[in-house]
Short mmCIF file of C-alpha atoms and ligand atoms in Angstrom, two decimals:
data_model
loop_
_atom_site.label_atom_id
_atom_site.label_comp_id
_atom_site.label_asym_id
_atom_site.label_seq_id
_atom_site.Cartn_x
_atom_site.Cartn_y
_atom_site.Cartn_z
CA MET A 180 -17.01 8.28 15.69
CA MET A 181 -13.29 8.66 15.42
CA ASN A 182 -11.77 12.08 15.57
CA GLU A 183 -11.32 12.85 11.89
CA VAL A 184 -8.79 15.65 12.09
CA THR A 185 -5.71 15.92 14.28
CA THR A 186 -3.42 18.94 14.21
CA LEU A 187 0.22 17.85 14.34
CA ALA A 188 2.96 19.74 16.21
CA ASN A 189 4.00 21.72 13.12
CA GLY A 190 0.46 22.78 12.19
CA TRP A 191 -0.08 20.09 9.57
CA LEU A 192 -3.43 18.30 9.63
CA GLN A 193 -3.79 14.53 9.75
CA VAL A 194 -7.17 13.80 8.17
CA LYS A 195 -8.60 10.31 8.54
CA ILE A 196 -10.34 9.55 5.25
CA PRO A 197 -12.80 6.65 5.60
CA LEU A 198 -12.22 3.42 3.68
CA PRO A 199 -14.83 0.76 2.94
CA PHE A 200 -12.62 -2.08 4.18
CA SER A 201 -10.99 -3.34 7.35
CA LEU A 202 -8.20 -0.76 7.31
CA LYS A 203 -10.98 1.73 8.27
CA TRP A 204 -9.14 4.89 7.25
CA ILE A 205 -6.20 6.29 5.34
CA ASN A 206 -4.24 9.28 6.58
CA SER A 207 -4.12 12.32 4.38
CA TYR A 208 -1.78 15.04 5.52
CA VAL A 209 -2.72 18.64 4.77
CA ILE A 210 0.34 20.88 4.66
CA PRO A 211 -0.01 24.67 4.74
CA GLU A 212 2.37 26.25 2.21
CA GLN A 213 3.30 29.87 1.64
CA GLU A 214 0.66 29.78 -1.06
CA GLY A 215 -2.09 27.25 -0.74
CA TYR A 216 -1.81 23.71 0.51
CA THR A 217 -0.12 20.43 -0.31
CA ILE A 218 -2.04 17.22 0.31
CA ILE A 219 -0.28 13.91 0.81
CA ASP A 220 -2.41 10.91 -0.35
CA PRO A 221 -6.01 12.19 -0.68
CA GLY A 222 -7.72 8.78 -0.30
CA LEU A 223 -10.02 6.47 -2.23
CA ARG A 224 -12.76 7.95 -4.36
CA THR A 225 -15.98 7.15 -2.49
CA VAL A 226 -19.00 9.28 -1.61
CA GLU A 227 -18.01 9.12 2.08
CA ALA A 228 -14.46 10.31 1.38
CA ILE A 229 -15.66 13.26 -0.70
CA GLU A 230 -18.20 14.21 1.96
CA LEU A 231 -15.48 14.25 4.57
CA TRP A 232 -13.19 16.39 2.42
CA ASP A 233 -16.04 18.87 1.84
CA LYS A 234 -16.61 19.06 5.57
CA VAL A 235 -12.95 19.41 6.53
CA LEU A 236 -12.17 22.02 3.88
CA GLN A 237 -15.14 24.07 5.02
CA GLN A 238 -14.25 23.70 8.68
CA TYR A 239 -10.67 24.90 8.09
CA ASN A 240 -11.74 27.52 5.58
CA ILE A 241 -9.72 25.99 2.76
CA GLN A 242 -11.02 26.67 -0.75
CA TRP A 243 -10.77 23.89 -3.31
CA ASN A 244 -8.66 26.11 -5.54
CA SER A 245 -6.14 26.77 -2.77
CA ILE A 246 -5.10 23.12 -2.96
CA ALA A 247 -1.94 23.61 -4.98
CA ARG A 248 -0.37 20.14 -5.00
CA ILE A 249 -1.08 16.53 -4.28
CA VAL A 250 1.95 14.38 -3.48
CA LEU A 251 1.48 10.61 -3.52
CA THR A 252 3.53 8.13 -1.50
CA HIS A 253 2.40 5.28 -3.76
CA GLN A 254 -0.15 4.08 -6.26
CA HIS A 255 -2.54 1.95 -4.22
CA PRO A 256 -6.17 2.96 -4.72
CA ASP A 257 -6.68 3.96 -1.08
CA HIS A 258 -3.97 6.62 -1.55
CA TYR A 259 -4.18 7.49 -5.25
CA GLY A 260 -7.89 7.03 -5.97
CA LEU A 261 -9.13 10.52 -5.21
CA ALA A 262 -6.22 12.39 -6.82
CA GLY A 263 -7.92 12.82 -10.19
CA TYR A 264 -11.17 14.02 -8.66
CA MET A 265 -9.33 16.49 -6.44
CA GLN A 266 -7.33 17.74 -9.40
CA MET A 267 -10.58 18.25 -11.30
CA LYS A 268 -11.99 20.33 -8.41
CA SER A 269 -8.83 22.34 -7.70
CA GLY A 270 -6.65 22.35 -10.81
CA CYS A 271 -3.74 21.24 -8.64
CA SER A 272 -0.60 19.42 -9.76
CA VAL A 273 -0.23 15.76 -8.81
CA TYR A 274 3.20 14.28 -8.08
CA ILE A 275 3.99 10.57 -8.11
CA SER A 276 6.94 8.40 -9.19
CA LYS A 277 6.92 7.18 -12.77
CA ARG A 278 6.88 3.53 -11.80
CA SER A 279 3.92 4.06 -9.44
CA HIS A 280 2.04 5.92 -12.13
CA GLN A 281 2.63 3.23 -14.73
CA TYR A 282 1.37 0.63 -12.27
CA ALA A 283 -1.81 2.62 -11.61
CA LEU A 284 -2.50 2.86 -15.33
CA ARG A 285 -1.68 -0.79 -15.89
CA LEU A 286 -3.96 -2.04 -13.11
CA TRP A 287 -6.82 0.40 -13.39
CA GLY A 288 -6.52 1.64 -16.95
CA GLU A 289 -9.00 0.85 -19.67
CA GLU A 290 -7.30 -2.14 -21.25
CA SER A 291 -5.83 -3.72 -18.19
CA ASP A 292 -4.26 -7.16 -18.61
CA TYR A 293 -4.06 -7.53 -14.87
CA PRO A 294 -7.34 -9.35 -14.02
CA ALA A 295 -6.60 -12.11 -16.56
CA ALA A 296 -3.00 -12.47 -15.39
CA LEU A 297 -4.10 -12.62 -11.76
CA ARG A 298 -6.70 -15.28 -12.57
CA GLU A 299 -4.12 -17.45 -14.27
CA LEU A 300 -1.72 -17.08 -11.33
CA TYR A 301 -4.31 -17.85 -8.65
CA LEU A 302 -5.83 -20.82 -10.49
CA GLU A 303 -2.50 -22.53 -11.00
CA HIS A 304 -1.84 -22.02 -7.30
CA GLY A 305 -4.98 -23.84 -6.26
CA MET A 306 -7.71 -21.23 -5.92
CA PRO A 307 -11.12 -22.64 -6.96
CA ALA A 308 -12.57 -20.83 -9.99
CA HIS A 309 -15.73 -19.62 -8.19
CA VAL A 310 -13.60 -18.03 -5.46
CA MET A 311 -11.54 -16.34 -8.16
CA ASP A 312 -14.76 -14.97 -9.68
CA SER A 313 -15.57 -13.08 -6.50
CA ILE A 314 -12.06 -11.61 -6.49
CA ALA A 315 -12.45 -10.51 -10.11
CA ASP A 316 -15.73 -8.74 -9.27
CA ASN A 317 -14.12 -7.03 -6.31
CA LEU A 318 -11.18 -5.89 -8.46
CA ALA A 319 -13.48 -4.44 -11.10
CA SER A 320 -15.28 -2.43 -8.40
CA PHE A 321 -12.09 -0.41 -7.85
CA ILE A 322 -12.03 1.19 -11.27
CA GLU A 323 -14.64 3.81 -10.40
CA LYS A 324 -12.86 4.41 -7.09
CA VAL A 325 -9.68 5.55 -8.88
CA SER A 326 -11.37 7.51 -11.66
CA PRO A 327 -10.67 9.86 -13.24
CA HIS A 328 -6.92 9.29 -13.40
CA PRO A 329 -4.99 12.51 -12.69
CA LYS A 330 -2.53 14.19 -15.01
CA VAL A 331 0.74 13.79 -13.16
CA SER A 332 4.28 15.11 -12.86
CA TYR A 333 7.03 12.74 -11.85
CA ILE A 334 9.12 12.81 -8.68
CA GLU A 335 11.79 10.21 -8.07
CA ALA A 336 13.85 8.69 -5.27
CA GLY A 337 17.08 10.61 -4.66
CA GLU A 338 15.47 13.97 -5.41
CA SER A 339 14.30 16.39 -2.77
CA ILE A 340 11.04 18.26 -2.46
CA MET A 341 9.89 21.25 -0.39
CA LEU A 342 6.95 20.50 1.87
CA GLY A 343 5.81 23.00 4.47
CA GLY A 344 8.79 25.26 3.81
CA VAL A 345 11.47 22.62 4.48
CA SER A 346 13.32 20.17 2.29
CA TRP A 347 12.54 16.44 2.25
CA VAL A 348 14.58 13.66 0.70
CA LEU A 349 12.72 11.09 -1.39
CA ILE A 350 13.63 7.51 -0.56
CA ASP A 351 12.92 4.50 -2.79
CA ALA A 352 10.66 2.18 -0.79
CA PRO A 353 9.84 -0.93 -2.85
CA GLY A 354 8.18 -4.20 -1.89
CA HIS A 355 4.78 -3.07 -0.63
CA ALA A 356 4.46 -1.04 -3.82
CA PHE A 357 7.24 -0.78 -6.41
CA GLY A 358 7.82 2.89 -7.10
CA GLY A 359 6.69 3.78 -3.57
CA LEU A 360 8.42 6.70 -1.87
CA CYS A 361 9.16 7.70 1.71
CA PHE A 362 9.92 11.36 2.51
CA TYR A 363 12.53 12.22 5.13
CA GLN A 364 13.16 15.57 6.80
CA ILE A 365 16.56 15.44 8.44
CA GLU A 366 16.34 18.42 10.85
CA TRP A 367 12.95 17.42 12.20
CA GLY A 368 13.63 13.70 12.07
CA TRP A 369 10.23 13.17 10.42
CA MET A 370 9.51 10.36 7.99
CA ILE A 371 6.41 10.25 5.81
CA CYS A 372 6.40 6.52 5.25
CA GLY A 373 3.22 5.67 3.30
CA ASP A 374 2.44 2.00 3.92
CA GLN A 375 6.05 0.86 4.01
CA VAL A 376 6.13 0.87 7.82
CA LEU A 377 2.82 0.85 9.68
CA PRO A 378 2.08 0.68 13.38
CA ARG A 379 0.08 -2.39 14.47
CA ILE A 380 -0.60 -3.47 10.87
CA THR A 381 1.76 -5.62 8.82
CA PRO A 382 2.19 -3.87 5.45
CA ASN A 383 0.97 -6.17 2.71
CA VAL A 384 3.62 -7.61 0.41
CA SER A 385 2.01 -9.05 -2.69
CA VAL A 386 3.11 -10.89 -5.78
CA VAL A 387 1.77 -8.91 -8.74
CA PRO A 388 1.83 -10.74 -12.09
CA GLY A 389 4.16 -8.95 -14.48
CA GLU A 390 6.31 -7.45 -11.72
CA GLU A 391 9.30 -8.68 -9.65
CA ARG A 392 8.96 -12.33 -8.71
CA ASP A 393 10.28 -11.77 -5.17
CA PRO A 394 8.79 -8.56 -3.75
CA LEU A 395 9.48 -9.73 -0.21
CA ALA A 396 13.23 -9.59 -0.83
CA ALA A 397 12.86 -5.97 -1.96
CA PHE A 398 10.64 -5.16 1.02
CA LEU A 399 13.03 -6.68 3.57
CA GLN A 400 15.96 -4.88 1.99
CA SER A 401 14.06 -1.61 2.10
CA LEU A 402 13.24 -2.10 5.79
CA GLU A 403 16.93 -2.66 6.50
CA GLU A 404 17.77 0.57 4.72
CA LEU A 405 15.01 2.58 6.43
CA LYS A 406 16.21 1.32 9.81
CA SER A 407 19.35 3.44 9.46
CA TYR A 408 17.43 6.74 9.44
CA GLU A 409 17.10 8.68 12.65
CA VAL A 410 13.37 9.13 12.97
CA LYS A 411 11.65 11.05 15.75
CA LEU A 412 8.19 10.87 14.24
CA ALA A 413 6.85 8.62 11.51
CA LEU A 414 3.75 9.66 9.57
CA PRO A 415 2.16 6.47 8.24
CA GLY A 416 -0.60 5.91 5.69
CA HIS A 417 -2.78 4.10 8.23
CA ARG A 418 -3.26 4.29 12.02
CA ASP A 419 -1.57 7.15 13.85
CA PRO A 420 1.83 8.85 13.73
CA PHE A 421 4.30 6.99 15.93
CA THR A 422 7.74 7.48 17.43
CA ASP A 423 9.50 4.11 17.57
CA PHE A 424 10.21 3.74 13.85
CA GLN A 425 13.24 1.48 14.29
CA GLY A 426 11.47 -0.69 16.86
CA ARG A 427 8.53 -1.17 14.52
CA ILE A 428 10.85 -2.15 11.66
CA ILE A 429 12.48 -4.76 13.89
CA GLU A 430 9.02 -6.18 14.72
CA LEU A 431 8.14 -6.38 11.03
CA GLN A 432 11.40 -8.13 10.22
CA ALA A 433 10.73 -10.63 13.02
CA HIS A 434 7.18 -11.19 11.75
CA HIS A 435 8.41 -12.17 8.30
CA ALA A 436 11.19 -14.35 9.68
CA ARG A 437 8.61 -16.23 11.81
CA ARG A 438 6.18 -16.54 8.94
CA LEU A 439 8.85 -17.89 6.56
CA LYS A 440 10.04 -20.40 9.15
CA GLY A 441 6.47 -21.53 9.87
CA MET A 442 5.80 -22.10 6.18
CA VAL A 443 8.91 -24.23 5.75
CA GLU A 444 7.76 -26.30 8.75
CA GLN A 445 4.27 -26.78 7.32
CA LEU A 446 5.62 -27.76 3.93
CA SER A 447 8.11 -30.19 5.42
CA GLU A 448 5.16 -32.04 6.99
CA GLN A 449 3.09 -32.08 3.84
CA PRO A 450 3.45 -30.67 0.30
CA ARG A 451 0.64 -28.23 -0.49
CA ASN A 452 -0.46 -25.65 -2.99
CA ALA A 453 -0.40 -21.93 -2.17
CA PHE A 454 -4.17 -21.59 -1.73
CA ASP A 455 -4.25 -24.44 0.83
CA LEU A 456 -1.43 -22.81 2.68
CA CYS A 457 -3.15 -19.42 2.51
CA GLU A 458 -6.31 -20.83 4.07
CA SER A 459 -4.37 -22.59 6.79
CA LEU A 460 -2.50 -19.36 7.60
CA PHE A 461 -5.35 -16.86 7.34
CA GLY A 462 -8.44 -19.02 7.87
CA GLY A 463 -11.10 -20.30 5.47
CA ARG A 464 -13.61 -17.58 6.37
CA LEU A 465 -11.62 -15.19 4.17
CA ARG A 466 -13.62 -16.65 1.27
CA ASP A 467 -16.42 -14.31 2.35
CA ASN A 468 -14.15 -11.29 1.93
CA PRO A 469 -12.62 -11.27 -1.57
CA HIS A 470 -10.67 -8.08 -0.88
CA ASN A 471 -8.86 -9.55 2.12
CA LEU A 472 -8.52 -12.92 0.42
CA ARG A 473 -6.65 -11.32 -2.50
CA PHE A 474 -4.21 -9.70 -0.07
CA ALA A 475 -3.78 -12.97 1.84
CA MET A 476 -3.26 -15.05 -1.31
CA SER A 477 -0.77 -12.64 -2.86
CA GLU A 478 1.06 -12.38 0.45
CA THR A 479 1.26 -16.18 0.76
CA LEU A 480 2.70 -16.32 -2.75
CA ALA A 481 5.22 -13.61 -1.84
CA HIS A 482 6.50 -15.71 1.04
CA LEU A 483 6.55 -18.91 -1.03
CA PHE A 484 8.37 -17.29 -3.94
CA HIS A 485 10.89 -15.79 -1.51
CA LEU A 486 11.54 -19.22 0.00
CA GLU A 487 11.82 -20.71 -3.47
CA GLU A 488 14.34 -18.05 -4.54
CA GLN A 489 16.38 -19.00 -1.48
CA GLY A 490 16.20 -22.68 -2.37
CA LEU A 491 14.32 -23.56 0.84
CA VAL A 492 11.18 -24.79 -0.92
CA HIS A 493 10.51 -26.10 -4.42
CA SER A 494 7.44 -26.13 -6.59
CA LYS A 495 6.41 -28.91 -8.91
CA ARG A 496 3.60 -28.90 -11.45
CA ILE A 497 1.22 -31.77 -10.90
CA ASP A 498 -1.63 -31.79 -13.42
CA ASP A 499 -2.53 -28.09 -13.64
CA LEU A 500 -1.45 -27.18 -10.13
CA LEU A 501 1.80 -25.99 -8.60
CA ILE A 502 2.62 -27.85 -5.40
CA PHE A 503 5.23 -26.61 -2.94
CA SER A 504 7.40 -28.87 -0.82
CA THR A 505 10.74 -28.85 0.96
CA GLU A 506 11.98 -31.85 -1.03
ZN1 ZN C 25 -0.47 0.58 0.03
ZN1 ZN C 26 -2.77 2.05 2.17
#
């Protein structure tokens, strides 16, 4: 069993909240305040996550009603999902950017247009309908894991916020999640970076129907901007806090450059649709894991759309399918 709680140098707690997928856990950070506590990213709403919170709060003698605030780096269910439940238990305020909040409501709200839009996108890019069905089921299973939605207050990039008695600057960090925020503390050189920069995991960059067509461009631009910050310790949403923030950004930039180059090479040999390319990049066994397949497919599309925006590949509609080539 992994060690669930780590005390950081400044007395904050890093709590590893279990996740029912290959990421294994999400980091919540518990910050002692003059009155009560702030929690960064409480996790996904599952029985296991709630059990762990009960255990940790008891162990550290924290009452539910002393949780004063939840601050969210971004809207993905593994970060946002438990916020409403925790607010119900504690009465705390929940802070998130407006764009992130609107996304959460759009994707996981009652009359979401997202599953239908995603189906249309994936089918025209070559995914077989029965594979899409398993993705749709998996998507629907998230609704209970983000319910109830919290009542929120907005925080935005460019503002600052007090966490643990010191001031943090909020930085716009789009691409992995539009509306996502990083939090930077200049004297400490600490960066709370959500999923924008992760150690040993490549942050997912997905095309989301109804949003920017080229999220990878925004992500790469954000990495370039984040690289200029002097960071002594980065607190990520997954895996453990790490020190070489700049070095990790350089690795991520190199990963995407390699991936883009490899895709152009593959397409110059043979025109293909996005789903074919996805399976050749990530392997056909992903069909057994609809969650991971959705990430892989949307990431493949992100790279293809980025290449298309740059004029390096072109798509043509043949029958009902979009086929990419370098011609
Ligand atoms: Zn995320
Ligand atoms: Zn995450």
